[in-house]
Amino acid sequence: MTDLELTRTLMATVREQLHQPDLEYDPALALRAVPAYDSVMAIQVVLGLERTFALMLDEDEIEMMNTLGDIFLILRSRIPVDA
């Protein structure tokens, strides 16, 4: 999966889980800055990412997921880059 494909898939999942269809990718965007973001939405994002990318995030990875950029880097470390 290329970086562009990863970003697009990440954002489609995050938009769906946060009910924010117009949310744009900004690696510095803190999830807590998204309107109505709460602990339930945090769980929904994690479950959505795990389902979409067919992986299980561990507790340390989940705790590091503060920004969209953090999520991207965590996923990038787990998903092979296409040659």
PDB file of C-alpha atoms in Angstrom:
ATOM      1  CA  MET A   1       0.000   0.000   0.000  1.00  0.00           C
ATOM      2  CA  THR A   2       1.459   3.356  -1.005  1.00  0.00           C
ATOM      3  CA  ASP A   3       1.493   6.349   1.335  1.00  0.00           C
ATOM      4  CA  LEU A   4      -1.266   7.964  -0.725  1.00  0.00           C
ATOM      5  CA  GLU A   5      -3.441   4.843  -0.560  1.00  0.00           C
ATOM      6  CA  LEU A   6      -2.796   4.553   3.164  1.00  0.00           C
ATOM      7  CA  THR A   7      -3.749   8.187   3.743  1.00  0.00           C
ATOM      8  CA  ARG A   8      -6.921   7.880   1.663  1.00  0.00           C
ATOM      9  CA  THR A   9      -8.004   4.696   3.432  1.00  0.00           C
ATOM     10  CA  LEU A  10      -7.116   6.119   6.844  1.00  0.00           C
ATOM     11  CA  MET A  11      -9.143   9.250   6.197  1.00  0.00           C
ATOM     12  CA  ALA A  12     -12.148   7.369   4.813  1.00  0.00           C
ATOM     13  CA  THR A  13     -12.202   5.307   8.000  1.00  0.00           C
ATOM     14  CA  VAL A  14     -11.700   8.275  10.336  1.00  0.00           C
ATOM     15  CA  ARG A  15     -14.356  10.363   8.541  1.00  0.00           C
ATOM     16  CA  GLU A  16     -16.853   7.526   8.831  1.00  0.00           C
ATOM     17  CA  GLN A  17     -16.135   6.781  12.490  1.00  0.00           C
ATOM     18  CA  LEU A  18     -16.165  10.447  13.552  1.00  0.00           C
ATOM     19  CA  HIS A  19     -19.151  11.359  11.362  1.00  0.00           C
ATOM     20  CA  GLN A  20     -17.039  14.127   9.789  1.00  0.00           C
ATOM     21  CA  PRO A  21     -17.374  13.687   5.995  1.00  0.00           C
ATOM     22  CA  ASP A  22     -15.442  16.887   5.228  1.00  0.00           C
ATOM     23  CA  LEU A  23     -12.479  16.229   7.522  1.00  0.00           C
ATOM     24  CA  GLU A  24      -9.212  16.804   5.632  1.00  0.00           C
ATOM     25  CA  TYR A  25      -5.918  15.082   6.360  1.00  0.00           C
ATOM     26  CA  ASP A  26      -3.659  17.236   8.496  1.00  0.00           C
ATOM     27  CA  PRO A  27      -0.949  15.231  10.254  1.00  0.00           C
ATOM     28  CA  ALA A  28      -0.917  17.754  13.115  1.00  0.00           C
ATOM     29  CA  LEU A  29      -4.671  17.555  13.748  1.00  0.00           C
ATOM     30  CA  ALA A  30      -5.296  16.297  17.260  1.00  0.00           C
ATOM     31  CA  LEU A  31      -8.257  13.952  17.418  1.00  0.00           C
ATOM     32  CA  ARG A  32      -9.444  15.733  20.549  1.00  0.00           C
ATOM     33  CA  ALA A  33      -9.858  18.880  18.432  1.00  0.00           C
ATOM     34  CA  VAL A  34     -12.540  17.199  16.309  1.00  0.00           C
ATOM     35  CA  PRO A  35     -16.008  18.410  17.362  1.00  0.00           C
ATOM     36  CA  ALA A  36     -17.849  15.946  19.637  1.00  0.00           C
ATOM     37  CA  TYR A  37     -14.775  13.673  19.944  1.00  0.00           C
ATOM     38  CA  ASP A  38     -15.027  11.587  23.110  1.00  0.00           C
ATOM     39  CA  SER A  39     -13.941   8.224  24.481  1.00  0.00           C
ATOM     40  CA  VAL A  40     -16.679   6.375  22.607  1.00  0.00           C
ATOM     41  CA  MET A  41     -15.518   7.877  19.318  1.00  0.00           C
ATOM     42  CA  ALA A  42     -11.932   6.967  20.212  1.00  0.00           C
ATOM     43  CA  ILE A  43     -12.966   3.329  20.553  1.00  0.00           C
ATOM     44  CA  GLN A  44     -14.926   3.515  17.300  1.00  0.00           C
ATOM     45  CA  VAL A  45     -11.863   4.883  15.480  1.00  0.00           C
ATOM     46  CA  VAL A  46      -9.661   2.090  16.818  1.00  0.00           C
ATOM     47  CA  LEU A  47     -12.180  -0.605  15.910  1.00  0.00           C
ATOM     48  CA  GLY A  48     -12.719   0.930  12.477  1.00  0.00           C
ATOM     49  CA  LEU A  49      -8.979   1.021  11.805  1.00  0.00           C
ATOM     50  CA  GLU A  50      -8.538  -2.566  12.964  1.00  0.00           C
ATOM     51  CA  ARG A  51     -11.383  -3.729  10.743  1.00  0.00           C
ATOM     52  CA  THR A  52     -10.313  -1.705   7.692  1.00  0.00           C
ATOM     53  CA  PHE A  53      -6.644  -2.642   7.862  1.00  0.00           C
ATOM     54  CA  ALA A  54      -7.181  -6.199   9.185  1.00  0.00           C
ATOM     55  CA  LEU A  55      -4.866  -5.774  12.171  1.00  0.00           C
ATOM     56  CA  MET A  56      -4.966  -5.552  15.937  1.00  0.00           C
ATOM     57  CA  LEU A  57      -3.548  -2.409  17.491  1.00  0.00           C
ATOM     58  CA  ASP A  58      -1.819  -2.964  20.801  1.00  0.00           C
ATOM     59  CA  GLU A  59      -2.322  -0.813  23.882  1.00  0.00           C
ATOM     60  CA  ASP A  60       0.906   1.164  23.348  1.00  0.00           C
ATOM     61  CA  GLU A  61      -0.068   2.006  19.766  1.00  0.00           C
ATOM     62  CA  ILE A  62      -3.542   3.116  20.828  1.00  0.00           C
ATOM     63  CA  GLU A  63      -2.100   5.364  23.535  1.00  0.00           C
ATOM     64  CA  MET A  64       0.173   7.018  20.936  1.00  0.00           C
ATOM     65  CA  MET A  65      -2.753   7.874  18.631  1.00  0.00           C
ATOM     66  CA  ASN A  66      -3.100  11.578  19.395  1.00  0.00           C
ATOM     67  CA  THR A  67      -2.978  13.083  15.907  1.00  0.00           C
ATOM     68  CA  LEU A  68      -3.790  11.942  12.401  1.00  0.00           C
ATOM     69  CA  GLY A  69      -0.048  11.899  11.756  1.00  0.00           C
ATOM     70  CA  ASP A  70       0.467   9.562  14.707  1.00  0.00           C
ATOM     71  CA  ILE A  71      -2.127   7.176  13.308  1.00  0.00           C
ATOM     72  CA  PHE A  72      -0.517   7.305   9.879  1.00  0.00           C
ATOM     73  CA  LEU A  73       2.929   6.480  11.294  1.00  0.00           C
ATOM     74  CA  ILE A  74       1.582   3.596  13.380  1.00  0.00           C
ATOM     75  CA  LEU A  75      -0.207   2.136  10.365  1.00  0.00           C
ATOM     76  CA  ARG A  76       2.791   2.733   8.095  1.00  0.00           C
ATOM     77  CA  SER A  77       4.961   0.737  10.500  1.00  0.00           C
ATOM     78  CA  ARG A  78       2.541  -2.196  10.285  1.00  0.00           C
ATOM     79  CA  ILE A  79       1.472  -2.192   6.632  1.00  0.00           C
ATOM     80  CA  PRO A  80       3.961  -3.081   3.886  1.00  0.00           C
ATOM     81  CA  VAL A  81       4.801  -0.452   1.279  1.00  0.00           C
ATOM     82  CA  ASP A  82       4.077  -1.430  -2.309  1.00  0.00           C
ATOM     83  CA  ALA A  83       7.189  -1.699  -4.438  1.00  0.00           C
TER      84      ALA A  83
END
